[in-house]
Short mmCIF file of C-alpha atoms in Angstrom, two decimals:
data_model
loop_
_atom_site.label_atom_id
_atom_site.label_comp_id
_atom_site.label_asym_id
_atom_site.label_seq_id
_atom_site.Cartn_x
_atom_site.Cartn_y
_atom_site.Cartn_z
CA MET O 1 -12.51 -22.07 28.54
CA SER O 2 -13.88 -22.37 25.01
CA VAL O 3 -12.22 -24.22 22.13
CA LYS O 4 -11.77 -20.87 20.40
CA SER O 5 -9.88 -19.32 23.31
CA ILE O 6 -7.68 -22.44 23.68
CA ALA O 7 -6.84 -22.26 19.97
CA ALA O 8 -6.09 -18.55 20.32
CA LYS O 9 -3.60 -19.25 23.11
CA LEU O 10 -1.82 -21.91 21.06
CA PHE O 11 -1.66 -19.62 18.02
CA ALA O 12 -0.43 -16.77 20.25
CA LYS O 13 2.42 -18.92 21.56
CA SER O 14 3.53 -19.75 18.02
CA ILE O 15 3.48 -16.10 16.92
CA TYR O 16 5.35 -15.04 20.07
CA LYS O 17 8.19 -17.43 19.25
CA LYS O 18 8.42 -16.08 15.70
CA THR O 19 8.43 -12.52 17.02
CA GLN O 20 11.21 -13.30 19.47
CA ALA O 21 13.30 -14.82 16.67
CA TRP O 22 13.60 -11.51 14.81
CA ALA O 23 13.33 -9.18 17.83
CA THR O 24 16.42 -10.76 19.40
CA ASN O 25 18.35 -10.40 16.11
CA PRO O 26 17.38 -6.83 15.18
CA LEU O 27 20.42 -5.72 13.15
CA GLU O 28 20.53 -8.91 11.10
CA THR O 29 16.76 -8.67 10.53
CA GLN O 30 16.94 -5.09 9.26
CA GLN O 31 19.94 -5.83 7.03
CA LYS O 32 18.02 -8.69 5.44
CA VAL O 33 15.00 -6.42 4.84
CA PHE O 34 17.27 -3.74 3.33
CA GLN O 35 18.96 -6.15 0.92
CA ASP O 36 15.63 -7.68 -0.11
CA LEU O 37 14.08 -4.27 -0.85
CA ILE O 38 17.04 -3.17 -3.01
CA ARG O 39 17.10 -6.50 -4.87
CA GLN O 40 13.38 -6.50 -5.66
CA ALA O 41 13.34 -2.87 -6.88
CA LYS O 42 16.50 -2.91 -9.03
CA GLU O 43 14.59 -3.02 -12.30
CA THR O 44 11.96 -0.40 -11.43
CA GLN O 45 12.22 3.11 -12.81
CA PHE O 46 13.13 4.42 -9.35
CA GLY O 47 15.74 1.68 -8.94
CA LYS O 48 17.37 2.51 -12.27
CA ASP O 49 17.22 6.27 -11.65
CA HIS O 50 19.06 5.78 -8.35
CA ASP O 51 21.41 3.01 -9.53
CA PHE O 52 20.18 0.35 -7.12
CA ALA O 53 22.41 -2.16 -8.91
CA SER O 54 25.47 -0.48 -7.38
CA ILE O 55 24.13 -0.25 -3.83
CA LYS O 56 26.04 -2.57 -1.50
CA SER O 57 25.50 -0.87 1.83
CA PHE O 58 23.34 1.60 3.74
CA GLU O 59 26.02 4.24 3.15
CA ASP O 60 25.61 3.76 -0.62
CA PHE O 61 21.85 4.06 -0.28
CA ALA O 62 22.07 7.25 1.80
CA LYS O 63 24.33 8.84 -0.84
CA GLN O 64 22.16 7.85 -3.79
CA VAL O 65 18.63 8.19 -2.39
CA PRO O 66 17.74 11.54 -0.77
CA ILE O 67 15.05 11.86 1.90
CA ARG O 68 11.74 12.83 0.32
CA ASP O 69 8.22 13.61 1.47
CA TYR O 70 5.09 12.96 -0.57
CA GLU O 71 5.41 16.10 -2.71
CA GLU O 72 9.02 15.29 -3.57
CA LEU O 73 8.16 11.68 -4.46
CA ARG O 74 5.04 12.75 -6.32
CA PRO O 75 6.48 12.67 -9.89
CA TYR O 76 6.89 8.91 -9.43
CA ILE O 77 3.59 8.42 -7.59
CA ASP O 78 1.70 10.29 -10.30
CA LYS O 79 2.97 7.76 -12.85
CA VAL O 80 1.80 4.89 -10.64
CA VAL O 81 -1.62 6.55 -10.25
CA LYS O 82 -1.86 6.83 -14.05
CA GLY O 83 -1.52 3.04 -14.22
CA GLU O 84 2.12 2.72 -15.28
CA GLU O 85 3.97 -0.39 -14.10
CA ASN O 86 7.35 -0.96 -12.43
CA ILE O 87 7.77 2.63 -11.27
CA LEU O 88 8.42 2.52 -7.52
CA TRP O 89 7.87 -1.22 -7.03
CA LYS O 90 7.51 -4.14 -9.38
CA GLY O 91 4.19 -4.33 -11.22
CA LYS O 92 1.22 -2.28 -10.04
CA PRO O 93 -0.12 -1.73 -6.52
CA LEU O 94 -3.15 -3.68 -5.32
CA TYR O 95 -4.66 -0.54 -3.78
CA PHE O 96 -4.13 3.12 -3.07
CA ALA O 97 -4.75 4.27 0.47
CA LYS O 98 -6.24 7.73 0.00
CA THR O 99 -5.32 10.22 2.69
CA SER O 100 -5.84 13.93 3.20
CA GLY O 101 -2.71 15.98 2.58
CA THR O 102 -2.36 19.41 4.12
CA THR O 103 -0.57 20.95 1.14
CA SER O 104 -1.02 18.46 -1.68
CA GLY O 105 -4.74 17.70 -1.48
CA ALA O 106 -5.49 13.97 -1.69
CA LYS O 107 -2.49 11.70 -1.30
CA TYR O 108 -2.37 8.25 -2.87
CA ILE O 109 -0.21 5.82 -0.90
CA PRO O 110 0.46 2.55 -2.76
CA LEU O 111 -0.29 -0.82 -1.15
CA THR O 112 1.25 -3.82 -2.90
CA LYS O 113 0.75 -7.57 -2.69
CA GLU O 114 3.92 -7.65 -0.57
CA SER O 115 2.99 -4.80 1.77
CA MET O 116 -0.73 -5.42 2.29
CA PRO O 117 -0.32 -8.63 4.35
CA THR O 118 2.01 -6.84 6.79
CA HIS O 119 -0.80 -4.47 7.82
CA ILE O 120 -3.13 -7.39 8.56
CA GLU O 121 -0.54 -9.56 10.30
CA ALA O 122 0.70 -6.74 12.54
CA ALA O 123 -2.81 -5.98 13.84
CA ARG O 124 -3.43 -9.70 14.39
CA ASN O 125 -0.05 -10.23 16.08
CA ALA O 126 -0.61 -7.32 18.45
CA ILE O 127 -3.70 -9.06 19.83
CA LEU O 128 -2.03 -12.48 19.89
CA ASN O 129 0.95 -11.03 21.73
CA TYR O 130 -1.44 -9.59 24.32
CA ILE O 131 -3.01 -13.04 24.76
CA HIS O 132 0.42 -14.64 25.24
CA GLU O 133 1.66 -11.99 27.68
CA THR O 134 -1.48 -11.82 29.84
CA GLY O 135 -3.02 -15.26 29.42
CA LYS O 136 -6.35 -13.56 28.73
CA ALA O 137 -8.22 -15.04 25.78
CA ASP O 138 -11.90 -15.18 26.78
CA PHE O 139 -12.60 -12.01 24.80
CA VAL O 140 -12.32 -13.96 21.54
CA ASP O 141 -15.78 -15.41 22.27
CA GLY O 142 -17.43 -11.99 22.40
CA LYS O 143 -18.13 -9.26 19.89
CA MET O 144 -15.42 -6.90 18.67
CA ILE O 145 -15.84 -3.48 17.11
CA PHE O 146 -13.33 -1.54 15.05
CA LEU O 147 -14.42 2.05 14.42
CA GLN O 148 -13.15 2.75 10.94
CA GLY O 149 -13.80 4.37 7.59
CA SER O 150 -16.19 3.10 4.95
CA PRO O 151 -15.10 -0.09 3.13
CA ILE O 152 -16.64 1.17 -0.13
CA LEU O 153 -13.77 1.51 -2.60
CA GLU O 154 -13.41 3.61 -5.73
CA GLU O 155 -11.27 2.72 -8.72
CA LYS O 156 -8.56 4.72 -10.47
CA ASN O 157 -6.97 3.38 -13.64
CA GLY O 158 -7.78 -0.19 -12.66
CA ILE O 159 -6.52 0.13 -9.06
CA LYS O 160 -8.95 0.25 -6.14
CA LEU O 161 -8.62 3.06 -3.64
CA GLY O 162 -10.10 4.08 -0.31
CA ARG O 163 -9.20 4.86 3.29
CA LEU O 164 -6.73 2.36 4.76
CA SER O 165 -9.19 1.28 7.45
CA GLY O 166 -11.82 0.70 4.75
CA ILE O 167 -9.40 -1.40 2.68
CA VAL O 168 -8.40 -3.43 5.74
CA ALA O 169 -12.10 -4.22 6.33
CA HIS O 170 -11.92 -6.44 3.25
CA PHE O 171 -9.25 -8.60 4.91
CA VAL O 172 -10.97 -9.59 8.16
CA PRO O 173 -10.09 -13.27 8.78
CA LYS O 174 -12.97 -15.75 8.52
CA TYR O 175 -12.59 -16.78 12.16
CA LEU O 176 -13.35 -13.18 13.21
CA GLN O 177 -16.17 -12.35 10.82
CA LYS O 178 -18.94 -13.64 13.10
CA ASN O 179 -17.52 -11.67 16.03
CA ARG O 180 -16.89 -8.46 14.16
CA MET O 181 -19.14 -5.42 14.37
CA PRO O 182 -20.72 -3.25 13.06
CA SER O 183 -22.55 -4.78 10.11
CA TRP O 184 -21.22 -4.17 6.61
CA GLU O 185 -24.20 -1.91 5.85
CA THR O 186 -23.55 0.29 8.89
CA ASN O 187 -19.83 0.40 8.17
CA CYS O 188 -20.62 1.79 4.72
CA ILE O 189 -22.38 4.87 6.11
CA GLU O 190 -20.27 7.88 5.12
CA ASP O 191 -21.62 10.53 7.52
CA TRP O 192 -19.76 9.96 10.80
CA GLU O 193 -22.46 11.12 13.22
CA THR O 194 -25.12 9.02 11.46
CA LYS O 195 -22.73 6.08 11.46
CA VAL O 196 -21.99 6.30 15.20
CA ASP O 197 -25.73 6.48 15.97
CA ALA O 198 -26.26 3.33 13.92
CA ILE O 199 -23.35 1.57 15.65
CA VAL O 200 -24.84 2.40 19.05
CA GLU O 201 -28.16 0.81 18.03
CA GLU O 202 -26.45 -2.30 16.65
CA THR O 203 -24.12 -2.91 19.58
CA PHE O 204 -26.21 -1.78 22.54
CA ASN O 205 -27.46 -5.26 23.48
CA GLU O 206 -24.41 -7.22 22.33
CA ASN O 207 -21.65 -8.88 24.35
CA MET O 208 -18.92 -6.40 23.39
CA THR O 209 -15.49 -7.53 24.62
CA VAL O 210 -13.03 -5.58 22.44
CA ILE O 211 -13.41 -2.00 21.20
CA SER O 212 -10.88 -0.36 18.91
CA GLY O 213 -10.39 3.03 17.28
CA ILE O 214 -8.88 6.50 17.60
CA PRO O 215 -9.69 7.67 21.17
CA SER O 216 -11.44 10.91 20.19
CA TRP O 217 -13.97 9.06 18.01
CA VAL O 218 -14.40 6.13 20.42
CA GLN O 219 -15.20 8.77 23.04
CA MET O 220 -18.13 9.96 20.91
CA TYR O 221 -19.37 6.35 20.69
CA PHE O 222 -19.07 5.89 24.47
CA GLU O 223 -20.88 9.13 25.22
CA LYS O 224 -23.80 8.13 22.99
CA LEU O 225 -23.93 4.68 24.63
CA GLU O 226 -24.04 6.29 28.07
CA GLN O 227 -26.80 8.68 26.98
CA LYS O 228 -28.87 5.81 25.63
CA GLY O 229 -28.28 3.41 28.55
CA GLY O 230 -28.09 5.85 31.42
CA LYS O 231 -25.11 4.05 32.93
CA PRO O 232 -21.36 3.60 32.31
CA VAL O 233 -20.19 1.65 29.28
CA GLY O 234 -18.57 -0.95 31.57
CA GLN O 235 -22.00 -1.80 33.00
CA LEU O 236 -23.60 -1.98 29.55
CA PHE O 237 -20.78 -4.22 28.33
CA LYS O 238 -19.88 -6.29 31.39
CA ASN O 239 -17.24 -8.31 29.51
CA PHE O 240 -15.57 -5.34 27.82
CA ASN O 241 -11.98 -5.48 29.04
CA LEU O 242 -9.74 -4.54 26.12
CA PHE O 243 -9.41 -1.21 24.31
CA ILE O 244 -7.16 -1.06 21.24
CA TYR O 245 -6.12 2.32 19.93
CA GLY O 246 -3.65 4.09 17.70
CA GLY O 247 -2.97 7.39 16.03
CA VAL O 248 -2.79 9.56 19.14
CA ASN O 249 -1.54 9.40 22.72
CA TYR O 250 -4.21 7.85 24.95
CA GLU O 251 -3.02 9.45 28.19
CA PRO O 252 -4.91 12.77 27.85
CA TYR O 253 -8.09 10.71 27.34
CA ARG O 254 -7.47 8.02 29.98
CA ALA O 255 -9.25 9.72 32.94
CA LYS O 256 -12.24 10.60 30.75
CA PHE O 257 -12.44 7.03 29.40
CA GLU O 258 -12.22 5.44 32.83
CA ASN O 259 -15.09 7.67 33.91
CA LEU O 260 -17.17 6.75 30.85
CA ILE O 261 -16.40 3.03 31.29
CA GLY O 262 -16.70 3.11 35.08
CA ARG O 263 -13.59 1.00 35.62
CA LYS O 264 -10.12 0.37 34.24
CA VAL O 265 -9.62 -1.85 31.20
CA ASP O 266 -6.45 -3.13 29.53
CA SER O 267 -5.31 -1.29 26.43
CA ILE O 268 -3.03 -2.03 23.47
CA GLU O 269 -1.36 0.85 21.64
CA LEU O 270 -0.75 0.50 17.88
CA PHE O 271 1.27 2.61 15.42
CA PRO O 272 -0.37 2.05 12.03
CA ALA O 273 -0.34 4.40 9.04
CA SER O 274 -1.21 4.17 5.36
CA GLU O 275 2.53 3.92 4.66
CA GLY O 276 3.02 0.91 6.93
CA PHE O 277 2.28 -0.71 10.28
CA PHE O 278 5.31 0.29 12.33
CA ALA O 279 4.88 -0.85 15.93
CA TYR O 280 2.59 -2.22 18.61
CA GLN O 281 2.64 -2.42 22.40
CA SER O 282 4.03 -5.79 23.44
CA ARG O 283 4.12 -5.60 27.26
CA ASN O 284 3.01 -3.65 30.36
CA PHE O 285 -0.67 -3.89 29.42
CA GLY O 286 -2.06 -3.50 32.90
CA THR O 287 0.37 -1.14 34.63
CA GLN O 288 1.00 1.39 31.84
CA LYS O 289 4.11 2.36 33.80
CA GLU O 290 6.63 1.77 31.03
CA LYS O 291 5.76 3.27 27.67
CA GLY O 292 6.89 1.85 24.37
CA MET O 293 5.81 -0.12 21.32
CA LEU O 294 7.83 -2.87 19.68
CA LEU O 295 9.29 -1.59 16.40
CA LEU O 296 8.40 -4.10 13.68
CA LEU O 297 11.74 -4.82 12.02
CA ASN O 298 10.73 -7.75 9.82
CA SER O 299 7.67 -6.30 8.05
CA GLY O 300 9.17 -5.20 4.76
CA ILE O 301 10.17 -1.79 6.14
CA PHE O 302 13.71 -0.46 6.48
CA TYR O 303 13.98 2.30 9.05
CA GLU O 304 16.17 5.37 9.22
CA PHE O 305 16.17 8.13 11.82
CA VAL O 306 17.19 11.79 11.70
CA LYS O 307 17.52 13.92 14.83
CA THR O 308 14.80 16.55 14.78
CA GLU O 309 17.19 19.40 15.50
CA ASP O 310 19.21 18.44 12.39
CA PHE O 311 16.32 17.62 10.09
CA PHE O 312 16.05 20.96 8.32
CA THR O 313 19.81 21.31 7.74
CA GLU O 314 21.12 20.75 4.23
CA LYS O 315 22.48 17.21 4.74
CA PRO O 316 21.28 15.79 8.04
CA ARG O 317 22.93 12.62 9.28
CA ARG O 318 20.81 9.50 8.81
CA TYR O 319 20.96 6.81 11.51
CA THR O 320 20.05 3.13 11.39
CA ILE O 321 18.71 1.28 14.43
CA ALA O 322 22.29 0.27 15.24
CA GLU O 323 23.13 3.92 15.97
CA VAL O 324 20.09 5.34 17.81
CA ASP O 325 20.01 6.53 21.42
CA LEU O 326 17.33 6.47 24.09
CA ASN O 327 15.08 9.50 24.67
CA THR O 328 16.26 11.39 21.56
CA ASN O 329 13.69 12.90 19.25
CA TYR O 330 14.02 11.43 15.73
CA VAL O 331 12.15 11.97 12.48
CA LEU O 332 11.06 8.56 11.19
CA ILE O 333 12.23 7.75 7.64
CA ILE O 334 11.08 4.56 5.89
CA SER O 335 11.75 2.50 2.77
CA THR O 336 9.10 -0.13 2.07
CA ASN O 337 7.94 -3.01 -0.08
CA ALA O 338 5.20 -0.69 -1.34
CA GLY O 339 7.82 1.45 -3.10
CA LEU O 340 8.34 4.34 -0.68
CA TRP O 341 12.04 5.18 -0.56
CA ALA O 342 13.76 7.20 2.19
CA TYR O 343 10.28 8.56 2.80
CA ASN O 344 9.48 11.06 5.53
CA ILE O 345 6.07 10.16 6.96
CA GLY O 346 6.12 13.23 9.19
CA ASP O 347 6.08 11.46 12.56
CA THR O 348 8.73 11.87 15.24
CA VAL O 349 9.63 9.07 17.64
CA GLN O 350 11.77 8.41 20.70
CA PHE O 351 13.30 5.09 21.72
CA THR O 352 12.31 3.93 25.19
CA SER O 353 14.22 0.62 24.93
CA LEU O 354 17.01 -0.77 22.74
CA LYS O 355 16.59 -4.39 23.89
CA PRO O 356 14.13 -4.87 22.33
CA TYR O 357 13.75 -1.78 20.15
CA GLU O 358 10.69 0.05 21.45
CA ILE O 359 9.43 3.51 20.57
CA ILE O 360 6.85 6.11 21.46
CA VAL O 361 5.42 8.59 18.98
CA SER O 362 6.53 12.02 20.19
CA GLY O 363 4.72 14.19 17.64
CA ARG O 364 4.78 15.43 14.07
CA ILE O 365 7.74 17.22 12.50
CA LYS O 366 5.28 19.80 11.11
CA HIS O 367 3.22 20.02 14.30
CA TYR O 368 5.24 22.02 16.78
CA ILE O 369 5.45 25.50 18.24
CA SER O 370 8.66 27.40 17.74
CA ALA O 371 7.45 30.96 17.31
CA PHE O 372 10.28 32.09 19.64
CA GLY O 373 12.75 29.22 19.22
CA GLU O 374 11.16 27.01 21.91
CA HIS O 375 10.45 24.03 19.59
CA VAL O 376 7.70 22.53 21.74
CA ILE O 377 6.60 19.06 20.56
CA GLY O 378 3.41 17.04 21.01
CA LYS O 379 4.77 14.70 23.67
CA GLU O 380 5.67 17.68 25.89
CA VAL O 381 2.21 19.27 25.88
CA GLU O 382 0.51 15.91 26.44
CA CYS O 383 2.78 15.07 29.38
CA ALA O 384 2.39 18.57 30.87
CA LEU O 385 -1.40 18.35 30.77
CA GLN O 386 -1.32 14.86 32.24
CA GLU O 387 0.95 15.98 35.09
CA ALA O 388 -1.29 18.97 35.86
CA MET O 389 -4.40 16.74 36.06
CA GLU O 390 -2.83 14.14 38.39
CA GLY O 391 -4.53 14.00 41.77
CA THR O 392 -7.48 16.12 40.60
CA ASN O 393 -10.94 15.35 39.23
CA ILE O 394 -10.23 17.47 36.15
CA ARG O 395 -10.99 15.65 32.91
CA VAL O 396 -10.28 16.84 29.39
CA ASN O 397 -12.11 15.82 26.23
CA GLU O 398 -9.73 17.39 23.71
CA PHE O 399 -7.16 20.17 23.36
CA THR O 400 -4.78 21.97 21.03
CA VAL O 401 -2.11 24.65 21.50
CA ALA O 402 -1.14 27.68 19.40
CA PRO O 403 1.16 30.69 19.91
CA GLN O 404 -0.24 34.18 20.46
CA ILE O 405 2.54 36.33 19.04
CA ALA O 406 0.81 39.72 19.05
CA PRO O 407 -1.61 40.03 21.98
CA ASN O 408 -3.53 43.27 22.51
CA ASP O 409 -1.52 43.87 25.68
CA GLY O 410 1.24 42.21 27.65
CA LEU O 411 3.82 39.64 26.60
CA PRO O 412 3.18 36.92 23.99
CA TYR O 413 2.11 33.50 25.24
CA HIS O 414 1.07 29.98 24.30
CA GLU O 415 -2.71 29.67 24.15
CA TRP O 416 -4.20 26.33 25.16
CA PHE O 417 -7.65 25.61 23.78
CA ILE O 418 -9.18 22.97 26.06
CA GLU O 419 -12.58 21.30 26.03
CA PHE O 420 -13.14 20.24 29.64
CA GLU O 421 -15.41 17.52 30.94
CA ASN O 422 -14.73 18.68 34.50
CA THR O 423 -13.56 22.29 34.64
CA PRO O 424 -10.89 23.34 37.18
CA GLU O 425 -12.16 25.43 40.07
CA ASN O 426 -9.25 27.82 39.58
CA MET O 427 -8.32 28.14 35.90
CA ASP O 428 -5.32 30.39 36.52
CA GLU O 429 -3.89 27.93 39.04
CA PHE O 430 -4.36 25.06 36.58
CA ALA O 431 -2.61 27.10 33.85
CA VAL O 432 0.38 27.65 36.15
CA LYS O 433 0.55 23.89 36.86
CA ILE O 434 0.67 23.12 33.13
CA ASP O 435 3.19 25.91 32.59
CA ASN O 436 5.50 24.61 35.32
CA ALA O 437 5.33 21.11 33.85
CA MET O 438 6.20 22.55 30.41
CA ARG O 439 9.16 24.44 31.84
CA LYS O 440 10.54 21.26 33.41
CA GLN O 441 10.39 19.44 30.09
CA ASN O 442 11.56 22.12 27.67
CA VAL O 443 14.58 24.22 28.67
CA TYR O 444 14.04 26.65 25.78
CA TYR O 445 10.50 27.37 26.91
CA ASP O 446 11.74 27.86 30.46
CA ASP O 447 14.41 30.33 29.27
CA LEU O 448 11.75 32.35 27.44
CA ILE O 449 9.58 32.54 30.56
CA VAL O 450 12.56 33.47 32.79
CA GLY O 451 13.74 36.02 30.23
CA LYS O 452 10.28 37.57 30.06
CA VAL O 453 9.96 36.89 26.35
CA LEU O 454 6.85 34.82 27.05
CA ARG O 455 4.37 34.96 29.90
CA THR O 456 2.58 32.04 31.55
CA LEU O 457 0.31 30.18 29.14
CA ILE O 458 -3.35 31.14 28.90
CA ILE O 459 -6.24 28.64 28.72
CA THR O 460 -9.22 29.33 26.49
CA LYS O 461 -12.22 27.10 27.24
CA VAL O 462 -13.80 25.41 24.24
CA GLN O 463 -17.52 24.68 24.40
CA LYS O 464 -18.85 21.11 24.48
CA ASN O 465 -18.24 19.35 21.13
CA GLY O 466 -16.33 22.41 19.90
CA PHE O 467 -13.50 20.32 18.46
CA GLN O 468 -15.97 18.03 16.72
CA ASP O 469 -17.52 21.15 15.18
CA TYR O 470 -14.06 22.27 14.03
CA MET O 471 -13.24 18.89 12.46
CA LYS O 472 -16.65 18.88 10.80
CA SER O 473 -16.03 22.37 9.40
CA ILE O 474 -12.91 21.14 7.58
CA GLY O 475 -14.52 17.87 6.43
CA LYS O 476 -12.50 15.62 8.77
CA LEU O 477 -15.03 14.36 11.29
CA GLY O 478 -14.46 10.75 12.33
CA GLY O 479 -12.59 7.88 10.73
CA GLN O 480 -8.80 8.10 10.97
CA ASN O 481 -8.69 11.90 11.16
CA LYS O 482 -6.86 13.44 14.12
CA LEU O 483 -6.77 16.90 15.60
CA PRO O 484 -3.26 18.43 15.62
CA ARG O 485 -2.02 18.92 19.17
CA LEU O 486 0.17 21.84 18.11
CA SER O 487 0.19 24.55 15.46
CA ASN O 488 2.87 27.12 14.77
CA ASP O 489 0.17 29.42 13.41
CA ARG O 490 -3.35 30.37 14.49
CA LYS O 491 -5.48 28.70 11.81
CA ILE O 492 -7.20 26.42 14.33
CA ALA O 493 -7.14 29.08 17.05
CA ASP O 494 -8.97 31.52 14.78
CA PHE O 495 -11.92 29.12 14.55
CA PHE O 496 -12.48 29.47 18.28
CA THR O 497 -11.63 33.15 18.70
CA ASN O 498 -13.30 34.78 15.69
#
């Protein structure tokens, strides 16, 4: 065992103890975060506008600060972008994380000197927690790759801006810089396909031990490695044993990845976003039997939750962690030390454990199908597809689902656009398997099938790399961009059917 891996284990033990200290005192931890946020923002414009000085409790906060999304918070954010100080948080942000908004064009998410370290520490602690839980630390001696956006930053009114992953690239600890790949020059390549080709060339003969990124884009990297080497990635990289991912559910990709790698590897799931680093997987790394990521309660973020079925009512009830239930679908609402207040990030979550508080991401509040009142969410379609593939050699590269409200003949249906690696021998039989799994999960969908409002779903095959072509057509190929699992319209569907 190397000196570096011994040091990593000692550091991991220390971080684990600190994590346990707040994880075993969750309510007290969140109350402290809440009070600290209110205190530090009292003198900001937002704090004065919402009378933070009078807020003594969460109930006060909920009365005085309405839930907002980016567009509703934008009057304040626009002032911050113009360079004004003390608007949402004290002083000015260090950075803006620039993201693509669906309705508002570019979105500028502030990152402050208080919030920026929490992104770095959470990613570090996720790996250290894995080391402590598994005892595996040899990978620290090998090369690690993090597929991410370009670290080249622009500047807007004296504040640097870029993709979150590109900003984070500037904060790689010194002890990891020699291990980290790709090179700075390759990381700066903007065109994603060119960049992945360059990464393949750089890493092909290296001792890669950790690979990280959004599964759909890591898959492209793996496929190019396999094409170049003529053998599975696990044979090219004999010491590759840890895959770190976030942004989407890995399960639909797992069979495809194990085929590309040629064996099973441990994985760590993360829940990062430009608005904050919310959770990471803290146990069950090998079995994958129990799902859930540890909700980070001490990272300058105060969490609220609204039941999805109530979210679009006039005054939905807002819950703290003290009031949440298991297996209920909640919209995640955050207040942060970057100056986001009662902010709807758009993700929905479910609690899988309350001791400690662990969550899964169940979908997006705007990504669902409810053309007939069925309110199908992302978690349901992912689980249904996974169940249908169990015990078969069927593998899926990517998929999305949309309603077909007005077919040329017959009843309406849900249309599944699937890019297969291994196509089912009987497509209709496979569609029925998915449909039955959907009906078990969603009683409203089942009622619509039984009541002959909907017919069994229909699968439309997507050609090889079809989803990459779609993402390229809308300027979102690679990086942190993700394909929506669900649409309540046919904008994506029309790309494949027209």
